[in-house]
Amino acid sequence: MNTKPVRISAAALTAAAALALFVTGCSDDASTSPAAPSAKPATSAAPSGPAAGKSVAAVDGKALEGKFETTCAKQGGTLALALSDTSNATYGTLGVSASISGTDTVDAVAIAGSKGGSNGLPYALGFGNGMPGGSAKLVKDGNTYKITGEGVSGPDMSNPLAGPTTAKFDITFACSTVVGG
């Protein structure tokens, strides 16, 4: 029974890695503009209506402070959303991602950092549709996607018998554009 939570955590990390590869692949295909990537968000703002807003993430009500780059890509019926901060003071390389199928089904959510977890380990929190533990709900407003729910993290290695813990997440992906969408 103690190995099952580890599998859940491994599955969440695998889903996050797969999602990151999907988003990276879609982002590279869409980089036909001569503008520099850092200039893209400022020049790609929504042409009319309210501003796209700001991408943010929080776990258990505590904001994950970061300078997030937002990537939003659609391929077929899957929408991949990602926030990344490659030099986060607390979490090292911090990635927040979600995949959505259809118009409102959250398939997976992953929050991972190369550091910041318990006992010096990497930080990881995830949700996978159909896996035990956790939940996720999507609210869409234009190109802004707000996902709330609860994810499962790996066990604290100082007390592995305690099993995984859960934490609530609140993520806003403010997409200036949706590649392929």
Coordinates of N, CA and C in Angstrom, one line a residue:
M1 N 0.8 -1.2 0.0 CA 0.0 0.0 0.0 C 0.9 1.3 0.0
N2 N 2.0 1.2 0.6 CA 2.9 2.4 0.6 C 3.5 2.7 -0.7
T3 N 3.5 1.7 -1.7 CA 4.1 2.0 -3.0 C 3.1 2.7 -3.9
K4 N 1.8 2.6 -3.6 CA 0.8 3.2 -4.5 C 0.9 4.8 -4.5
P5 N 1.1 5.4 -3.3 CA 1.3 6.9 -3.3 C 2.5 7.3 -4.1
V6 N 3.6 6.5 -4.1 CA 4.7 6.9 -4.8 C 4.4 6.8 -6.3
R7 N 3.6 5.8 -6.7 CA 3.2 5.7 -8.1 C 2.4 6.9 -8.6
I8 N 1.5 7.3 -7.7 CA 0.7 8.5 -8.0 C 1.6 9.7 -8.2
S9 N 2.6 9.9 -7.3 CA 3.5 11.0 -7.5 C 4.3 10.9 -8.8
A10 N 4.8 9.7 -9.0 CA 5.6 9.4 -10.3 C 4.7 9.7 -11.5
A11 N 3.4 9.3 -11.4 CA 2.5 9.5 -12.5 C 2.3 11.0 -12.7
A12 N 2.2 11.7 -11.6 CA 1.9 13.2 -11.7 C 3.2 13.9 -12.4
L13 N 4.4 13.4 -11.9 CA 5.6 14.0 -12.5 C 5.7 13.7 -13.9
T14 N 5.4 12.4 -14.3 CA 5.4 12.0 -15.7 C 4.5 12.8 -16.6
A15 N 3.3 13.0 -16.0 CA 2.3 13.9 -16.8 C 2.8 15.3 -16.9
A16 N 3.5 15.8 -15.9 CA 4.0 17.2 -16.0 C 5.1 17.3 -17.1
A17 N 6.0 16.2 -17.1 CA 7.0 16.2 -18.1 C 6.5 16.1 -19.5
A18 N 5.5 15.2 -19.7 CA 4.9 15.0 -21.0 C 4.2 16.3 -21.4
L19 N 3.5 17.0 -20.5 CA 2.8 18.2 -20.8 C 3.9 19.3 -21.2
A20 N 5.0 19.4 -20.5 CA 6.0 20.3 -20.8 C 6.6 20.1 -22.2
L21 N 6.8 18.8 -22.5 CA 7.3 18.5 -23.9 C 6.3 18.9 -24.9
F22 N 5.0 18.7 -24.7 CA 3.9 19.0 -25.6 C 3.9 20.5 -25.8
V23 N 4.0 21.3 -24.7 CA 3.9 22.7 -24.8 C 5.2 23.2 -25.5
T24 N 6.3 22.7 -25.2 CA 7.6 23.1 -25.9 C 7.5 22.8 -27.3
G25 N 7.0 21.7 -27.7 CA 6.9 21.4 -29.1 C 6.0 22.3 -29.9
C26 N 4.9 22.6 -29.2 CA 3.9 23.6 -29.9 C 4.5 25.0 -29.9
S27 N 5.2 25.4 -28.9 CA 5.8 26.7 -28.9 C 6.8 26.9 -30.0
D28 N 7.7 25.8 -30.2 CA 8.7 25.9 -31.2 C 8.1 26.1 -32.6
D29 N 7.0 25.3 -32.9 CA 6.4 25.4 -34.2 C 5.8 26.8 -34.4
A30 N 5.4 27.5 -33.3 CA 4.7 28.7 -33.5 C 5.7 29.9 -33.5
S31 N 6.9 29.7 -33.4 CA 7.9 30.7 -33.3 C 8.3 31.2 -34.6
T32 N 7.4 31.6 -35.5 CA 7.7 32.1 -36.8 C 7.8 33.6 -36.8
S33 N 7.5 34.2 -35.7 CA 7.5 35.7 -35.6 C 9.0 36.1 -35.4
P34 N 9.4 37.2 -36.0 CA 10.8 37.6 -35.8 C 11.0 38.3 -34.4
A35 N 9.9 38.5 -33.7 CA 10.0 39.2 -32.4 C 10.7 38.3 -31.4
A36 N 11.5 38.8 -30.5 CA 12.1 38.0 -29.4 C 11.1 37.5 -28.5
P37 N 11.3 36.3 -27.9 CA 10.3 35.7 -27.0 C 9.9 36.6 -25.9
S38 N 10.9 37.4 -25.3 CA 10.6 38.2 -24.2 C 9.7 39.4 -24.6
A39 N 9.7 39.8 -25.9 CA 8.9 40.8 -26.4 C 7.5 40.3 -26.8
K40 N 7.3 39.0 -27.0 CA 6.1 38.5 -27.5 C 4.9 38.8 -26.6
P41 N 4.9 38.5 -25.3 CA 3.7 38.8 -24.5 C 3.2 40.3 -24.6
A42 N 4.2 41.2 -24.6 CA 3.8 42.6 -24.7 C 3.1 43.0 -26.0
T43 N 3.6 42.4 -27.1 CA 3.1 42.7 -28.5 C 1.9 41.8 -28.8
S44 N 1.7 40.7 -28.1 CA 0.6 39.8 -28.5 C -0.6 40.0 -27.6
A45 N -0.7 41.1 -26.9 CA -1.8 41.3 -26.0 C -3.1 41.3 -26.8
A46 N -4.2 41.0 -26.2 CA -5.5 40.9 -26.8 C -5.8 42.2 -27.5
P47 N -6.3 42.2 -28.7 CA -6.4 43.5 -29.4 C -7.6 44.3 -28.9
S48 N -8.6 43.7 -28.3 CA -9.7 44.5 -27.8 C -10.3 43.9 -26.5
G49 N -11.1 44.7 -25.8 CA -11.7 44.2 -24.6 C -10.7 44.3 -23.4
P50 N -11.0 43.7 -22.3 CA -10.2 43.8 -21.2 C -8.8 43.2 -21.4
A51 N -7.8 43.6 -20.7 CA -6.5 43.1 -20.8 C -6.6 41.6 -20.3
A52 N -5.6 40.8 -20.9 CA -5.6 39.4 -20.6 C -5.4 39.1 -19.1
G53 N -4.9 40.0 -18.4 CA -4.7 39.8 -17.0 C -3.3 39.2 -16.7
K54 N -3.1 38.7 -15.5 CA -1.8 38.2 -15.1 C -1.9 36.7 -14.7
S55 N -1.0 36.0 -15.1 CA -0.9 34.5 -14.7 C -0.4 34.5 -13.3
V56 N -1.1 33.7 -12.5 CA -0.7 33.5 -11.1 C -1.0 32.1 -10.6
A57 N -0.3 31.7 -9.6 CA -0.6 30.4 -9.0 C -0.4 30.5 -7.5
A58 N -1.3 29.7 -6.8 CA -1.2 29.7 -5.3 C -1.5 28.2 -4.9
V59 N -0.8 27.8 -3.8 CA -1.0 26.5 -3.2 C -1.4 26.8 -1.7
D60 N -2.5 26.2 -1.3 CA -3.0 26.4 0.0 C -3.1 27.9 0.4
G61 N -3.5 28.7 -0.5 CA -3.7 30.1 -0.3 C -2.5 30.9 -0.3
K62 N -1.3 30.3 -0.5 CA 0.0 31.0 -0.5 C 0.4 31.2 -1.9
A63 N 0.6 32.4 -2.4 CA 1.0 32.7 -3.8 C 2.4 32.1 -4.0
L64 N 2.5 31.5 -5.2 CA 3.8 31.0 -5.7 C 4.4 32.2 -6.4
E65 N 5.3 32.9 -5.7 CA 5.9 34.2 -6.3 C 6.8 33.7 -7.4
G66 N 6.7 34.4 -8.5 CA 7.5 34.1 -9.7 C 7.3 35.1 -10.8
K67 N 8.3 35.1 -11.7 CA 8.2 35.9 -12.9 C 7.8 34.9 -14.0
F68 N 6.5 34.6 -14.2 CA 6.0 33.5 -15.0 C 6.0 34.0 -16.5
E69 N 6.4 33.1 -17.3 CA 6.2 33.2 -18.8 C 5.0 32.2 -19.0
T70 N 4.0 32.7 -19.7 CA 2.8 31.9 -20.0 C 2.8 31.4 -21.4
T71 N 2.6 30.1 -21.6 CA 2.5 29.4 -22.9 C 1.1 28.7 -22.9
C72 N 0.4 28.9 -24.0 CA -0.9 28.3 -24.2 C -1.0 27.8 -25.6
A73 N -1.2 26.5 -25.7 CA -1.2 25.8 -27.1 C -2.3 24.8 -27.2
K74 N -2.9 24.8 -28.4 CA -4.0 23.8 -28.6 C -3.6 22.9 -29.8
Q75 N -3.9 21.6 -29.6 CA -3.6 20.7 -30.7 C -4.8 19.7 -30.6
G76 N -5.5 19.6 -31.7 CA -6.7 18.7 -31.7 C -7.6 19.2 -30.6
G77 N -8.1 18.3 -29.8 CA -9.0 18.6 -28.7 C -8.4 18.9 -27.4
T78 N -7.0 19.0 -27.4 CA -6.3 19.2 -26.1 C -5.7 20.6 -26.1
L79 N -5.9 21.3 -24.9 CA -5.4 22.6 -24.7 C -4.3 22.4 -23.6
A80 N -3.1 22.8 -23.8 CA -2.0 22.7 -22.9 C -1.7 24.1 -22.4
L81 N -1.6 24.3 -21.1 CA -1.4 25.6 -20.4 C -0.1 25.4 -19.6
A82 N 0.8 26.4 -19.6 CA 2.0 26.3 -18.8 C 2.4 27.7 -18.3
L83 N 2.9 27.7 -17.1 CA 3.6 28.8 -16.5 C 5.0 28.4 -16.2
S84 N 6.0 29.2 -16.5 CA 7.4 28.7 -16.2 C 8.2 29.9 -15.7
D85 N 9.0 29.6 -14.7 CA 9.9 30.5 -14.1 C 11.2 29.8 -13.9
T86 N 12.2 30.0 -14.7 CA 13.5 29.2 -14.7 C 14.4 29.6 -13.6
S87 N 14.2 30.7 -12.9 CA 15.1 31.1 -11.9 C 14.4 31.6 -10.6
N88 N 13.5 30.7 -10.1 CA 12.7 31.1 -9.0 C 13.5 30.9 -7.7
A89 N 13.5 31.9 -6.9 CA 14.3 31.9 -5.6 C 13.9 30.8 -4.7
T90 N 12.7 30.4 -4.6 CA 12.2 29.4 -3.7 C 12.3 28.0 -4.3
Y91 N 11.8 27.9 -5.6 CA 11.6 26.6 -6.2 C 12.6 26.2 -7.3
G92 N 13.6 27.1 -7.5 CA 14.5 26.8 -8.6 C 13.8 26.9 -10.0
T93 N 13.8 25.9 -10.8 CA 13.0 25.9 -12.0 C 11.6 25.5 -11.6
L94 N 10.7 26.4 -11.8 CA 9.3 26.2 -11.4 C 8.4 26.1 -12.6
G95 N 7.6 25.1 -12.6 CA 6.7 24.9 -13.7 C 5.3 24.6 -13.2
V96 N 4.3 25.2 -13.8 CA 2.9 25.0 -13.4 C 2.2 24.7 -14.7
S97 N 1.5 23.6 -14.8 CA 0.9 23.2 -16.1 C -0.4 22.5 -15.9
A98 N -1.2 22.6 -16.9 CA -2.5 21.9 -16.9 C -2.8 21.5 -18.4
S99 N -3.6 20.4 -18.5 CA -4.1 20.0 -19.8 C -5.6 19.9 -19.7
I100 N -6.3 20.4 -20.8 CA -7.7 20.4 -20.8 C -8.2 19.7 -22.1
S101 N -9.2 18.9 -21.9 CA -9.7 18.2 -23.1 C -11.2 18.7 -23.3
G102 N -11.6 18.8 -24.5 CA -12.9 19.3 -24.8 C -13.0 20.7 -24.4
T103 N -14.1 21.2 -23.8 CA -14.3 22.5 -23.4 C -14.1 22.8 -22.0
D104 N -14.2 21.7 -21.1 CA -14.1 22.0 -19.7 C -13.6 20.9 -18.8
T105 N -13.0 19.8 -19.4 CA -12.5 18.7 -18.6 C -11.0 18.9 -18.3
V106 N -10.6 19.1 -17.1 CA -9.2 19.2 -16.6 C -8.7 17.8 -16.5
D107 N -7.7 17.4 -17.4 CA -7.1 16.1 -17.4 C -6.0 16.0 -16.4
A108 N -5.2 17.0 -16.3 CA -4.0 16.9 -15.4 C -3.6 18.3 -15.0
V109 N -3.1 18.4 -13.8 CA -2.5 19.6 -13.3 C -1.2 19.2 -12.6
A110 N -0.1 20.0 -12.9 CA 1.2 19.7 -12.2 C 1.9 21.0 -11.8
I111 N 2.4 21.0 -10.6 CA 3.2 22.1 -10.1 C 4.5 21.4 -9.6
A112 N 5.6 21.8 -10.2 CA 6.8 21.2 -9.9 C 8.0 22.2 -9.8
G113 N 8.8 22.0 -8.8 CA 10.0 22.8 -8.7 C 11.2 22.0 -8.5
S114 N 12.4 22.4 -9.0 CA 13.6 21.6 -8.9 C 14.1 21.6 -7.5
K115 N 13.5 22.5 -6.6 CA 13.9 22.5 -5.2 C 12.6 23.0 -4.5
G116 N 12.7 23.1 -3.2 CA 11.6 23.6 -2.4 C 10.7 22.6 -1.7
G117 N 10.9 21.3 -2.0 CA 10.1 20.3 -1.3 C 10.6 20.0 0.1
S118 N 10.0 19.0 0.7 CA 10.4 18.7 2.1 C 11.8 18.0 2.0
N119 N 12.6 18.3 3.1 CA 13.9 17.7 3.3 C 14.8 17.9 2.1
G120 N 14.7 19.1 1.4 CA 15.6 19.4 0.3 C 15.3 18.7 -1.0
L121 N 14.2 18.0 -1.1 CA 13.8 17.3 -2.3 C 13.1 18.3 -3.2
P122 N 12.9 17.9 -4.5 CA 12.1 18.8 -5.4 C 10.7 18.9 -4.9
Y123 N 10.0 20.0 -5.3 CA 8.6 20.3 -5.0 C 7.7 19.7 -6.0
A124 N 6.7 19.0 -5.6 CA 5.8 18.4 -6.6 C 4.4 18.3 -6.0
L125 N 3.4 18.7 -6.8 CA 2.0 18.6 -6.5 C 1.3 18.3 -7.8
G126 N 0.4 17.3 -7.8 CA -0.3 17.0 -9.1 C -1.7 16.5 -8.9
F127 N -2.4 16.6 -10.0 CA -3.8 16.0 -10.1 C -3.8 15.3 -11.5
G128 N -4.4 14.1 -11.5 CA -4.7 13.4 -12.7 C -6.1 12.9 -12.7
N129 N -6.8 13.3 -13.8 CA -8.2 12.9 -13.9 C -8.3 11.4 -13.9
G130 N -9.1 10.8 -13.0 CA -9.3 9.4 -12.8 C -8.4 8.7 -11.8
M131 N -7.4 9.5 -11.3 CA -6.5 8.9 -10.3 C -7.1 9.2 -8.9
P132 N -6.8 8.4 -7.9 CA -7.4 8.6 -6.6 C -6.8 9.9 -6.0
G133 N -7.6 10.6 -5.3 CA -7.2 11.9 -4.6 C -7.2 13.1 -5.6
G134 N -7.6 14.2 -5.0 CA -7.5 15.4 -5.8 C -8.8 15.7 -6.6
S135 N -8.8 16.9 -7.2 CA -9.9 17.3 -8.0 C -9.5 18.6 -8.7
A136 N -10.2 18.9 -9.8 CA -9.9 20.2 -10.5 C -11.2 20.6 -11.3
K137 N -11.3 21.9 -11.3 CA -12.4 22.6 -11.9 C -11.9 23.8 -12.8
L138 N -12.5 24.0 -13.9 CA -12.1 25.0 -14.9 C -13.2 26.1 -15.0
V139 N -12.8 27.3 -15.0 CA -13.6 28.4 -15.3 C -12.9 29.2 -16.4
K140 N -13.5 29.4 -17.6 CA -12.9 30.1 -18.7 C -13.6 31.5 -18.9
D141 N -12.7 32.5 -19.1 CA -13.2 33.8 -19.5 C -12.4 34.3 -20.6
G142 N -12.8 34.2 -21.8 CA -12.0 34.6 -23.0 C -10.8 33.7 -23.1
N143 N -9.6 34.3 -23.1 CA -8.4 33.5 -23.1 C -7.8 33.4 -21.7
T144 N -8.6 33.5 -20.7 CA -8.1 33.4 -19.3 C -8.7 32.1 -18.7
Y145 N -7.9 31.2 -18.2 CA -8.3 30.0 -17.7 C -8.0 29.9 -16.2
K146 N -9.0 29.7 -15.4 CA -8.8 29.6 -13.9 C -9.1 28.2 -13.5
I147 N -8.1 27.5 -13.0 CA -8.2 26.1 -12.5 C -8.1 26.1 -11.0
T148 N -9.0 25.5 -10.3 CA -9.0 25.4 -8.9 C -9.2 23.9 -8.5
G149 N -8.7 23.5 -7.4 CA -8.9 22.1 -7.0 C -7.9 21.7 -5.9
E150 N -7.7 20.4 -5.9 CA -6.8 19.9 -4.9 C -5.9 18.8 -5.5
G151 N -4.6 18.9 -5.2 CA -3.6 18.0 -5.7 C -3.0 17.1 -4.7
V152 N -2.3 16.1 -5.1 CA -1.6 15.2 -4.2 C -0.1 15.3 -4.4
S153 N 0.6 15.3 -3.3 CA 2.0 15.4 -3.3 C 2.6 14.2 -2.8
G154 N 3.9 14.0 -3.1 CA 4.6 12.8 -2.6 C 4.7 12.8 -1.1
P155 N 5.0 11.7 -0.5 CA 5.2 11.6 1.0 C 6.4 12.4 1.4
D156 N 6.4 12.8 2.7 CA 7.5 13.5 3.3 C 8.5 12.3 3.6
M157 N 9.7 12.4 3.0 CA 10.6 11.3 3.1 C 11.2 11.1 4.6
S158 N 11.0 12.1 5.4 CA 11.3 12.0 6.8 C 10.3 11.1 7.6
N159 N 9.1 10.9 7.0 CA 8.1 10.1 7.5 C 7.3 9.5 6.4
P160 N 7.9 8.6 5.6 CA 7.2 8.0 4.4 C 6.0 7.2 4.7
L161 N 5.8 6.7 5.9 CA 4.7 5.9 6.2 C 3.4 6.8 6.4
A162 N 3.6 8.1 6.5 CA 2.5 9.0 6.6 C 1.7 9.1 5.3
G163 N 2.4 8.7 4.2 CA 1.7 8.8 2.9 C 1.7 10.2 2.3
P164 N 1.1 10.3 1.1 CA 1.1 11.6 0.5 C 0.1 12.6 1.2
T165 N 0.4 13.9 0.9 CA -0.5 14.9 1.5 C -1.2 15.5 0.3
T166 N -2.3 16.3 0.7 CA -3.0 17.0 -0.4 C -2.9 18.5 -0.1
A167 N -3.1 19.3 -1.1 CA -3.0 20.7 -1.0 C -3.9 21.3 -2.1
K168 N -4.6 22.4 -1.7 CA -5.5 23.1 -2.7 C -4.6 24.0 -3.6
F169 N -5.0 24.1 -4.8 CA -4.3 25.0 -5.8 C -5.3 25.9 -6.4
D170 N -4.9 27.1 -6.8 CA -5.6 28.1 -7.5 C -4.7 28.7 -8.6
I171 N -5.0 28.4 -9.8 CA -4.1 28.8 -10.9 C -4.8 29.6 -12.0
T172 N -4.3 30.7 -12.4 CA -4.8 31.5 -13.5 C -3.8 31.6 -14.6
F173 N -4.2 31.1 -15.8 CA -3.4 31.1 -17.0 C -4.0 32.2 -17.8
A174 N -3.3 33.4 -17.9 CA -3.8 34.5 -18.7 C -3.0 34.4 -20.0
C175 N -3.7 33.9 -21.0 CA -3.1 33.7 -22.3 C -3.3 34.9 -23.3
S176 N -2.2 35.5 -23.7 CA -2.4 36.6 -24.6 C -2.8 36.0 -26.0
T177 N -2.3 34.8 -26.3 CA -2.7 34.1 -27.5 C -2.7 32.6 -27.2
V178 N -3.5 31.9 -28.0 CA -3.4 30.4 -27.9 C -2.9 29.9 -29.2
V179 N -1.7 29.3 -29.2 CA -1.1 28.8 -30.4 C -2.0 27.6 -30.9
G180 N -2.3 27.6 -32.1 CA -3.1 26.6 -32.7 C -4.6 26.7 -32.4
G181 N -5.0 27.7 -31.7 CA -6.4 27.9 -31.2 C -7.1 28.9 -31.9

